[in-house]
Coordinates of C-alpha atoms in Angstrom, one line a residue:
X397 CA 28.3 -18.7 -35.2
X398 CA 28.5 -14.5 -34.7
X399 CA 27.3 -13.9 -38.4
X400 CA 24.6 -16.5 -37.3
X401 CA 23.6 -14.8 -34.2
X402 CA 24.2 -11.0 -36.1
X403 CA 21.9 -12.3 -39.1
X404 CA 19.5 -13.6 -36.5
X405 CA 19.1 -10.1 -34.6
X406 CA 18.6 -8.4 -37.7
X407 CA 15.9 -9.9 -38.2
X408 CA 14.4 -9.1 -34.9
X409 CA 13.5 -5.8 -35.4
X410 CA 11.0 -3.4 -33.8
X411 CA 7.2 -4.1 -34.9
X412 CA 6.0 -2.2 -37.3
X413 CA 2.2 -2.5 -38.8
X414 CA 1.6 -0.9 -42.1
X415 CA -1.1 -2.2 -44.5
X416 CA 0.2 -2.5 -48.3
X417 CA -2.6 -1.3 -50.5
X418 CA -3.4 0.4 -53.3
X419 CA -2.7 0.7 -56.7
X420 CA 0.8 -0.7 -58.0
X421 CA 3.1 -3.0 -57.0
X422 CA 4.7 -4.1 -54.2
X423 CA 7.1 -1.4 -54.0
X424 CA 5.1 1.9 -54.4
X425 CA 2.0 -0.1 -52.3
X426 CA 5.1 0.3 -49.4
X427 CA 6.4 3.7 -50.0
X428 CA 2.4 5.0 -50.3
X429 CA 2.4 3.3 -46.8
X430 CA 5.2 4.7 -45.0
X431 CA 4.3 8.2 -46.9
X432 CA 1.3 8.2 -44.2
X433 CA 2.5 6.5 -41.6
X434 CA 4.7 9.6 -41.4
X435 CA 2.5 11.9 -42.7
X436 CA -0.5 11.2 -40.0
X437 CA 2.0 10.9 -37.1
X438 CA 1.9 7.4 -36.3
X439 CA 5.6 7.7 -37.3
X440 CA 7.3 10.5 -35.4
X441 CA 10.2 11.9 -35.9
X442 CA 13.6 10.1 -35.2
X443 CA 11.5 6.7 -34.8
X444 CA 14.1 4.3 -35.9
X445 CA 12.5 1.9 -38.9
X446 CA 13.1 -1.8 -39.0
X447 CA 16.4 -3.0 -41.2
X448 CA 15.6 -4.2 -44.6
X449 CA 15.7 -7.6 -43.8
X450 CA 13.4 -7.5 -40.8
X451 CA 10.9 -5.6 -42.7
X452 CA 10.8 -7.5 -45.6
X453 CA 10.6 -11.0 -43.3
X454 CA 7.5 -9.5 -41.8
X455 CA 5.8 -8.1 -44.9
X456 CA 6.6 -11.1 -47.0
X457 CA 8.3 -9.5 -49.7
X458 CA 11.9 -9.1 -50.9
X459 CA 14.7 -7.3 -49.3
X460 CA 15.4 -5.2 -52.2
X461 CA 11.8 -4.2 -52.5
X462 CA 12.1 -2.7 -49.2
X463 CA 15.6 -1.3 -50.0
X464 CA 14.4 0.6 -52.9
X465 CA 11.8 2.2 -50.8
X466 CA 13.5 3.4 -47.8
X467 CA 16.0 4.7 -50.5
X468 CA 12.8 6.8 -52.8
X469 CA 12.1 8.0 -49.3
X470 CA 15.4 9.4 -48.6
X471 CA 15.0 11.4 -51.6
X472 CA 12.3 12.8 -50.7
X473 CA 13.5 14.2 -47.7
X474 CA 11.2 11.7 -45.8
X475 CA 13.8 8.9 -44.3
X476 CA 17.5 10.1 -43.6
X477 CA 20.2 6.8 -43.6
X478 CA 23.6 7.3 -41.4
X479 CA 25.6 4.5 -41.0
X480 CA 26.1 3.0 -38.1
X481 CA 22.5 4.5 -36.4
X482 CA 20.2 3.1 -39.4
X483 CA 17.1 4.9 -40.7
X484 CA 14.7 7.2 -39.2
X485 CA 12.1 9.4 -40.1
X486 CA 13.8 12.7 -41.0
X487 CA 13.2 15.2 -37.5
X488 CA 11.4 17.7 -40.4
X489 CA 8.8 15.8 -41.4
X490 CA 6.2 16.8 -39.7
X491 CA 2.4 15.1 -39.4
X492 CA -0.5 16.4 -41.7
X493 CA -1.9 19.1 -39.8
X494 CA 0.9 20.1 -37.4
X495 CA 1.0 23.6 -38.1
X496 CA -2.8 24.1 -36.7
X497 CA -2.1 22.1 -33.3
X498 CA -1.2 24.5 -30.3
X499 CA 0.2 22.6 -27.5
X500 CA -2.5 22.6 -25.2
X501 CA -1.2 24.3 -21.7
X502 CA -1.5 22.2 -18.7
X503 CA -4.4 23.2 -16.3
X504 CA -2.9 24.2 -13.3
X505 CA -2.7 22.0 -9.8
X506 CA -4.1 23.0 -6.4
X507 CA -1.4 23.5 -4.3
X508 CA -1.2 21.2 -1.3
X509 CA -0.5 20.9 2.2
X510 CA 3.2 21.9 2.9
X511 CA 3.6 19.7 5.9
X512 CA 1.9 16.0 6.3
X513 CA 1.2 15.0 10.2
X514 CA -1.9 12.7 8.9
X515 CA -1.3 9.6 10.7
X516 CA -1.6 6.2 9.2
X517 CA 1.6 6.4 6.9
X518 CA 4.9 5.2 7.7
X519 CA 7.8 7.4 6.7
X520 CA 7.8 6.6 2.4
X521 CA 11.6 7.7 2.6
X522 CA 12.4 5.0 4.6
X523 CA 11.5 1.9 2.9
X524 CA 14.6 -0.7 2.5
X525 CA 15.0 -0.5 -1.0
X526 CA 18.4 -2.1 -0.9
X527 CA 17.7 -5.0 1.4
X528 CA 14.5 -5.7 -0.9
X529 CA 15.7 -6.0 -3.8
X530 CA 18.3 -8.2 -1.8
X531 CA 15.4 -10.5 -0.9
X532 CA 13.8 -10.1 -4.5
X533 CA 16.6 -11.6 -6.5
X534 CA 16.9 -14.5 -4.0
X535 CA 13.4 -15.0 -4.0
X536 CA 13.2 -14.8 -7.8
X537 CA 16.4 -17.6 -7.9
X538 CA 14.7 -19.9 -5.7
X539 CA 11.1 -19.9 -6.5
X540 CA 10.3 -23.3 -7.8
X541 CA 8.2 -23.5 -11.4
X542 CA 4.8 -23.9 -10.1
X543 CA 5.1 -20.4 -8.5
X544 CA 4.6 -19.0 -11.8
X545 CA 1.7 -20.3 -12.2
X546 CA -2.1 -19.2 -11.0
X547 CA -1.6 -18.2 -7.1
X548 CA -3.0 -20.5 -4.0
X549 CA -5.6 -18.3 -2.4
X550 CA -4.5 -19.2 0.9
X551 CA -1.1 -17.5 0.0
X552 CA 2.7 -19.3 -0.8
X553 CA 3.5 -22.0 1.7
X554 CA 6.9 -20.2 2.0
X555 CA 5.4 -16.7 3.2
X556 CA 2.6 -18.4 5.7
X557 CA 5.8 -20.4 7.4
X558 CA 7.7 -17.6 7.7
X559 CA 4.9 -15.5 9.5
X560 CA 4.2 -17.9 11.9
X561 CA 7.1 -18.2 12.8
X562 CA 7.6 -14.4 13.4
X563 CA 4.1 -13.9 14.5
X564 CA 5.3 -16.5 17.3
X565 CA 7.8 -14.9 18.5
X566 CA 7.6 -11.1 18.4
X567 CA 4.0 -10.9 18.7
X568 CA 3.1 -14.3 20.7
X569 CA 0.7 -15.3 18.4
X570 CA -0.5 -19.4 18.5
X571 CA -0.8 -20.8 14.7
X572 CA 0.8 -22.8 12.4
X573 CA 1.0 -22.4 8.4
X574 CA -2.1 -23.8 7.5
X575 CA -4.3 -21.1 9.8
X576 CA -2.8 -18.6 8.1
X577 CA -4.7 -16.7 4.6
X578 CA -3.2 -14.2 3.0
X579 CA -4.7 -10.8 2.0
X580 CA -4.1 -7.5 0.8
X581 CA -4.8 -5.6 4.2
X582 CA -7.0 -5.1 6.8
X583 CA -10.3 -3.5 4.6
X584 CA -9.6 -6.9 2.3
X585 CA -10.0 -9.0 5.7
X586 CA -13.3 -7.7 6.4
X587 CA -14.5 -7.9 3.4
X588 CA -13.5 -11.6 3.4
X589 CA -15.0 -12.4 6.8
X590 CA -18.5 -11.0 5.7
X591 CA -20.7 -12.4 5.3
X592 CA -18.7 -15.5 5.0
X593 CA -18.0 -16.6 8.7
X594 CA -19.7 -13.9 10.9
X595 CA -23.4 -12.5 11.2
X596 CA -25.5 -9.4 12.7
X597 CA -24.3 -6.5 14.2
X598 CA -20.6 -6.2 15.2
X599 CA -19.5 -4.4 18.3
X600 CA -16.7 -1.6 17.3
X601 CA -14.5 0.7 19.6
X602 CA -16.4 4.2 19.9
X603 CA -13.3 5.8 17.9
X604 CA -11.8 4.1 15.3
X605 CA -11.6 4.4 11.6
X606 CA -14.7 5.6 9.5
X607 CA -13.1 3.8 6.3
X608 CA -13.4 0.5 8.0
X609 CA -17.4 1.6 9.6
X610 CA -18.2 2.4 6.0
X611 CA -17.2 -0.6 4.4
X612 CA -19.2 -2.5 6.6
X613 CA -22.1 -0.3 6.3
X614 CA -21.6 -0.8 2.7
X615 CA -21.4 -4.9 3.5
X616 CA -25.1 -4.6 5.5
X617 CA -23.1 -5.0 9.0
X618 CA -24.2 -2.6 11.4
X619 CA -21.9 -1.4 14.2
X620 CA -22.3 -0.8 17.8
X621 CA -20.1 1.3 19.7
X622 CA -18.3 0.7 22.7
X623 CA -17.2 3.2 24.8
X624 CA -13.5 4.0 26.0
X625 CA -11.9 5.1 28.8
X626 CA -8.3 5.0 30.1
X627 CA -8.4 1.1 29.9
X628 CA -9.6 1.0 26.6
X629 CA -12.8 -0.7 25.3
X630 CA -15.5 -0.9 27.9
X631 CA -16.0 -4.7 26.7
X632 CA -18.7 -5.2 29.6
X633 CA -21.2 -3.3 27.9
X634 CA -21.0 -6.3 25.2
X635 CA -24.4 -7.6 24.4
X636 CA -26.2 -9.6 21.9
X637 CA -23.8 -9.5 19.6
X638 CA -22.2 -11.8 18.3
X639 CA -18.2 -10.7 17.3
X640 CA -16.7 -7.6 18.1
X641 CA -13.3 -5.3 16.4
X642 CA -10.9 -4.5 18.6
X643 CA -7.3 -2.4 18.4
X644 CA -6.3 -4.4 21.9
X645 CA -2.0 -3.5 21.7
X646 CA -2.8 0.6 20.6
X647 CA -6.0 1.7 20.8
X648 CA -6.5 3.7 17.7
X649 CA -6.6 6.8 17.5
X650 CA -6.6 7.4 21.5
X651 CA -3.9 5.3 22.5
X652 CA -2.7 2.7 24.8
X653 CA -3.5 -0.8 25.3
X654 CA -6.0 -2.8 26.0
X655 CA -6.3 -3.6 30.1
X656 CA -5.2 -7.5 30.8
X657 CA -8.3 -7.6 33.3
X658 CA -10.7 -6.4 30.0
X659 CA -8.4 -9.1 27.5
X660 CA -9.2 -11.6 29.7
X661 CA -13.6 -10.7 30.1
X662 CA -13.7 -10.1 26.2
X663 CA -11.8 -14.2 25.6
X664 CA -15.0 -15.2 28.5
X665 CA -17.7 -13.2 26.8
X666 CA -16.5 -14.6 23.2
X667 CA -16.5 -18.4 25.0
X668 CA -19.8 -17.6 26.5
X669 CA -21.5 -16.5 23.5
X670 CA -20.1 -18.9 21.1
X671 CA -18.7 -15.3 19.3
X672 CA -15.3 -13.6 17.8
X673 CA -13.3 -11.2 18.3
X674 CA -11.4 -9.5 15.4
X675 CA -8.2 -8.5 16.1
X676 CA -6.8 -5.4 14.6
X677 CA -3.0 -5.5 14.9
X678 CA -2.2 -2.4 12.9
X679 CA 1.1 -1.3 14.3
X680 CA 2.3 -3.9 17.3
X681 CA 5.8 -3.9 16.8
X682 CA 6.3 0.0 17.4
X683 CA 6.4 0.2 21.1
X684 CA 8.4 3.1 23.2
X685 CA 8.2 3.2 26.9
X686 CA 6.6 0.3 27.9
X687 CA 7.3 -3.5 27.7
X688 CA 5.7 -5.0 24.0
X689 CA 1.9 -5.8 24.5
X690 CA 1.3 -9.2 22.9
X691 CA -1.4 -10.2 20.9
X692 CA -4.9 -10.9 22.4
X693 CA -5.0 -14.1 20.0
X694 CA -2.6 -15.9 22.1
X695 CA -5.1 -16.2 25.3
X696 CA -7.5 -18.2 22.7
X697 CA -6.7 -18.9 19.4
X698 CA -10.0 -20.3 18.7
X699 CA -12.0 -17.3 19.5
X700 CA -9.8 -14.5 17.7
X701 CA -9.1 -13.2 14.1
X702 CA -5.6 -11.6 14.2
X703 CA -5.0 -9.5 11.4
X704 CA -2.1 -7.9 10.5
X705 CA 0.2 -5.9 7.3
X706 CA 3.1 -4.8 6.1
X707 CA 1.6 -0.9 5.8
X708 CA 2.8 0.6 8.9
X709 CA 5.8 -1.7 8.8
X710 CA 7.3 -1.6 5.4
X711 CA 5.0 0.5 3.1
X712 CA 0.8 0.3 2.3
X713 CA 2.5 0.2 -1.6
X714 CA 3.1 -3.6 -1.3
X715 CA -0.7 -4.5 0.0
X716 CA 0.1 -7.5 1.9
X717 CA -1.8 -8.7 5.3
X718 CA -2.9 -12.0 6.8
X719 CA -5.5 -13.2 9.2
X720 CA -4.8 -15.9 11.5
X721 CA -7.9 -17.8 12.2
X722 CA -9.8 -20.3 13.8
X723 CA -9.7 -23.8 12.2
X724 CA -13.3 -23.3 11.9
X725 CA -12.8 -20.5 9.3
X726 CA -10.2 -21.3 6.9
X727 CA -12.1 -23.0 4.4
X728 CA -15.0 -20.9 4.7
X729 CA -12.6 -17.7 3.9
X730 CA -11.4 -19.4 1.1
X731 CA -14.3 -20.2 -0.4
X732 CA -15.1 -16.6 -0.2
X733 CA -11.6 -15.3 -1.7
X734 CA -11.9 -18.1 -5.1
X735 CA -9.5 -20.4 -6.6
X736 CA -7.1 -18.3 -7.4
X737 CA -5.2 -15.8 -5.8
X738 CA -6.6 -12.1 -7.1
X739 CA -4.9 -9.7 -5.1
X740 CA -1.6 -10.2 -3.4
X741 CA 1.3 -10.4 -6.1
X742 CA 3.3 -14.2 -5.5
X743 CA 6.8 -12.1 -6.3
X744 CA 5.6 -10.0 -3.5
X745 CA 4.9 -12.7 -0.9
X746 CA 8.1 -14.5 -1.9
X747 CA 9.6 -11.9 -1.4
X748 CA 8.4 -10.9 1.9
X749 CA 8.8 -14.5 2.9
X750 CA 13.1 -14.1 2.6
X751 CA 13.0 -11.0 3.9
X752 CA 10.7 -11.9 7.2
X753 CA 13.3 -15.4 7.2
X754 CA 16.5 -13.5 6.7
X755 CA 16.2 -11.3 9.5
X756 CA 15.8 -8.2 7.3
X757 CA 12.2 -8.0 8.5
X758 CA 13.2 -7.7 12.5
X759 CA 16.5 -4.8 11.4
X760 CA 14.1 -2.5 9.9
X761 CA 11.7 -2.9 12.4
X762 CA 14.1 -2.2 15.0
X763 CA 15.8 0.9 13.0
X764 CA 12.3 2.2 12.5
X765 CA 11.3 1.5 16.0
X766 CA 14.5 3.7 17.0
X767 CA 13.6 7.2 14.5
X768 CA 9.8 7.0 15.4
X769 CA 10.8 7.2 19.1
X770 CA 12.9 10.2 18.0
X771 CA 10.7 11.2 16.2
X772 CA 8.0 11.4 19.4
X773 CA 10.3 12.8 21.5
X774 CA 10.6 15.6 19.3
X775 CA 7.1 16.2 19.3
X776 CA 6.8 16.2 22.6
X777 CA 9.9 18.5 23.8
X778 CA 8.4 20.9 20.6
X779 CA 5.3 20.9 22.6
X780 CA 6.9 21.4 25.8
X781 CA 8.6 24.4 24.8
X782 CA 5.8 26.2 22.4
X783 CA 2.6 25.3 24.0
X784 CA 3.3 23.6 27.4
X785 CA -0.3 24.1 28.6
X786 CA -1.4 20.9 25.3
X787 CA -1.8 17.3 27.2
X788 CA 0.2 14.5 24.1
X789 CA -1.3 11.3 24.7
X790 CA -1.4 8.0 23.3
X791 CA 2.7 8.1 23.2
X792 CA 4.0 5.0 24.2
X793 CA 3.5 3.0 21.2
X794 CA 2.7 3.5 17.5
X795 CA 3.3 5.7 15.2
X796 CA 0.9 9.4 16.2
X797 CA -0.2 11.1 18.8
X798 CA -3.3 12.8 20.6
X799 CA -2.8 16.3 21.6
X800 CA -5.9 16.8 23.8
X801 CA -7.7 20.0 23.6
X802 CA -10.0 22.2 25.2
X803 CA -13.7 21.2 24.7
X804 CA -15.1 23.1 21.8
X805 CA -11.8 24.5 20.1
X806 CA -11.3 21.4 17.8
X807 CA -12.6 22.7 14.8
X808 CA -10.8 26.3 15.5
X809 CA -7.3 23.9 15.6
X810 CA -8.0 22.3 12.4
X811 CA -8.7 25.2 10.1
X812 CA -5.9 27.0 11.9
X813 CA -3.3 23.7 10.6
X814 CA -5.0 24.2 6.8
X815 CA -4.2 28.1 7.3
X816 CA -0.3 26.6 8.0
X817 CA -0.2 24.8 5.5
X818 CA -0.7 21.6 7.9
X819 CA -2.6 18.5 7.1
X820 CA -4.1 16.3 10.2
X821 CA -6.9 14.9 11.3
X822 CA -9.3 16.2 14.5
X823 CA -10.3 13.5 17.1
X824 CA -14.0 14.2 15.3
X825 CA -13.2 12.1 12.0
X826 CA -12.9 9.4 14.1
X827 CA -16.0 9.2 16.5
X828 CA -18.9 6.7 15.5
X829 CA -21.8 8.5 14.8
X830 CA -23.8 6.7 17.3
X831 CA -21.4 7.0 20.2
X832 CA -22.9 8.2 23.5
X833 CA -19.4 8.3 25.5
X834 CA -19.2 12.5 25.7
X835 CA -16.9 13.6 22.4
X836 CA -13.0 14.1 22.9
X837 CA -11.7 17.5 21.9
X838 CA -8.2 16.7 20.0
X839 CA -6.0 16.5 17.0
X840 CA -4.1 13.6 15.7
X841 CA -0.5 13.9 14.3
X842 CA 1.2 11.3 12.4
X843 CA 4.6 11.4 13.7
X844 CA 6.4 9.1 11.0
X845 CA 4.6 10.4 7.5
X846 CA 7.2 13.4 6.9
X847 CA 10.9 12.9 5.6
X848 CA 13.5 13.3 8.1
X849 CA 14.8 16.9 6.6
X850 CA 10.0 18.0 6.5
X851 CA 9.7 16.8 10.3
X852 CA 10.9 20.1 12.2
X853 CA 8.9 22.6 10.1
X854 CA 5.9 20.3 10.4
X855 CA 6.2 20.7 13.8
X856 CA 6.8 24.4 14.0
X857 CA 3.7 24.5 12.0
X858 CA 2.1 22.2 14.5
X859 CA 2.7 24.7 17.0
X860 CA 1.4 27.7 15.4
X861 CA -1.6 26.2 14.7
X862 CA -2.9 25.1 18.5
X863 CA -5.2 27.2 20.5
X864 CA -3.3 29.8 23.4
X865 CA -3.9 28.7 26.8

């Protein structure tokens, strides 16, 4: 049985293509091959050759045919043979033309930012590699057969279970399995939900992200701004339109939630207008000083998209989301997203499927939760101590910060971070080009984006960079 299996791996030896032309026979047709194989580089040095056997199996000749070639080339100086290790291609031989090739220098890189306080990043360090791969093997040993095959666009059964039950609970969302579609994020939502389920202009916060107002624009949807104030969205100026996107748990990027009084008049406008509200849930479960916010979906499931990801929570590397929705939309978003599942890897829903179910989901959470709140209050006793006369706002939840600034001495602030070495955002990026609200002076710093042993030069950075009073 050994000499069995032994003879067997022989013969499984690397590929190797060579075409076995020419004048002759079989022998010198081989060596005339090899000769340029090695000669034009396609053979570089040390590159271990099949074992007779393997070779002549694949070539359909006879082992010694092969033998007596590998041999002719050892004499040559081409092939060296060491017991034990095989043969290779001799480390002297080098490819035709060889001596006229200078290595071509690399052209150098622009240097980048030193420090990283962009917000929209969770902390890459961080992500629980061990507790994964944990949930990957178990995954991988229980996965029935069919989950090998093509992918249910609607997403596994075994990942849409296990987020609503979590959505349920930490985030009070009403749903069950089958209201649940899987995506690859937030920007893969949208582009699912139009045109599919929703029409005409769509009512957006007056700062929010420009990736998401572009995409749109790039859909045919045009956006309206609403205005904000310290309650959030001002959803009374609502008009014609007929669905509307809203941050409701964290505004982004000013902070804070949405006021109950304004969830509750957004649910009676989307009743009254037979409209939608699309719920942007980007980082709910990272909440500091103030009792969790739950999701605006649970006052009426059948008027709300919630849509959610992994990317603050785990990593934007593993592009996984999901939309709740109405019954009304399910089919009609499937439709849109094909038979087949095209962007969000089955081992990867699986696997986030045990890990959500095995409570590894809720510890990183929390143990995140915990070093972003450090995180913050570092930022804010930094700030306290080097420039005490900069308002932080938008600090009780979520992963950045606003420092407000004095009207006009924005774009002063951000080239003073570039000359630190500091990359952020102003509150400028954000602002819809049509907004009429009167433009917020600020910068925005991502709190969780640097490594633990980056964070406190980021910050002294930070600090060097703001206007003096």
């Amino acid at each position: 049985m050994a000499d069995s299996w032994v003879n067997s791996a022989e013969r499984i030896g690397a590929d190797l293509h060579l075409e076995l032309s020419g004048p002759g026979g079989r022998r010198a047709a081989l060596i005339h091959a090899l000769r340029e194989a090695i000669r034009s580089g396609r053979l570089a040095p040390g590159t271990r050759l099949p074992p007779y056997r393997s070779l002549a199996a694949d070539l359909g000749v006879v082992r010694n045919t092969v033998a007596d070639a590998y041999a002719e080339l050892v004499a040559e100086g081409w092939l060296t043979a060491r017991q034990g290790s095989g043969t290779r291609v001799a480390e002297r031989a080098e490819p035709l033309g060889a001596e006229k090739r200078v290595p071509r220098k690399a052209p150098p890189r622009a240097r980048g930012p030193r420090h990283d306080l962009r917000q929209g990043t969770p902390d890459a360090s961080a992500f629980p590699r061990t507790a994964w791969l944990a949930s990957y093997r178990r995954a991988l040993q229980r996965a029935p057969a069919e989950a090998f095959g093509p992918g249910d666009p609607a997403g596994r059964p075994e990942l849409r279970e296990a987020l609503a039950e979590y959505l349920a609970r930490a985030r009070g969302v009403r749903t069950e399995p089958g209201r649940i579609v899987i995506c690859s994020g937030f920007a893969h939502a949208l582009r699912l939900l139009f045109p599919a389920v929703l029409r005409g202009p769509l009512a957006v916060e007056a700062y929010g992200l420009p990736f998401h107002r572009e995409l749109l624009t790039a859909a045919g949807v045009r956006t309206v701004p609403l205005a904000l104030d310290e309650d959030g969205a001002r959803v009374d100026e609502l008009g014609r339109e007929r669905a509307v996107l809203l941050t409701p748990a964290h505004q982004f990027p000013t902070g804070g939630p949405l006021h109950p009084a304004r969830r509750a008049a957004v649910v009676d406008w989307a009743r009254a207008r037979g409209g939608v509200i699309l719920e942007d849930d980007y980082d709910g479960e990272f909440r500091y000083d103030r009792k969790p916010v739950g999701a605006l979906q649970g006052l009426d499931p059948e008027r709300v998209v919630h849509i959610g990801s992994v990317s603050k929570s785990l990593s934007p590397a593993l592009r996984l989301g999901w939309m709740v929705l109405p019954e009304r939309y399910v089919d009609a978003v499937l439709a849109v997203k094909g038979e087949r599942e095209a962007w969000a890897s089955v081992l990867d829903q699986l696997t986030l499927a045990d890990f959500v179910g095995s409570g590894s989901y809720d510890r990183h959470v929390r143990r995140m939760r915990q070093r972003y709140r450090r995180r913050r209050d570092r930022l804010v006793e930094a700030l306290a101590a080097q420039a005490p006369h900069v308002e932080v706002t938008g600090i009780a939840a979520g992963l950045h910060a606003v420092l407000r600034l004095p009207p006009g001495s924005e774009r002063s602030a951000v080239k003073a971070a570039v000359w630190q070495g500091l990359s952020l955002d102003g509150l400028a990026e954000f602002r819809h080009p049509e907004a009429a609200m009167t433009a917020l002076d600020g910068l925005v710093v991502g709190y969780a984006t640097p490594s633990e042993h980056a964070y406190g030069a980021a910050l002294n950075a930070l600090c060097a960079a703001l206007p003096p009073p």
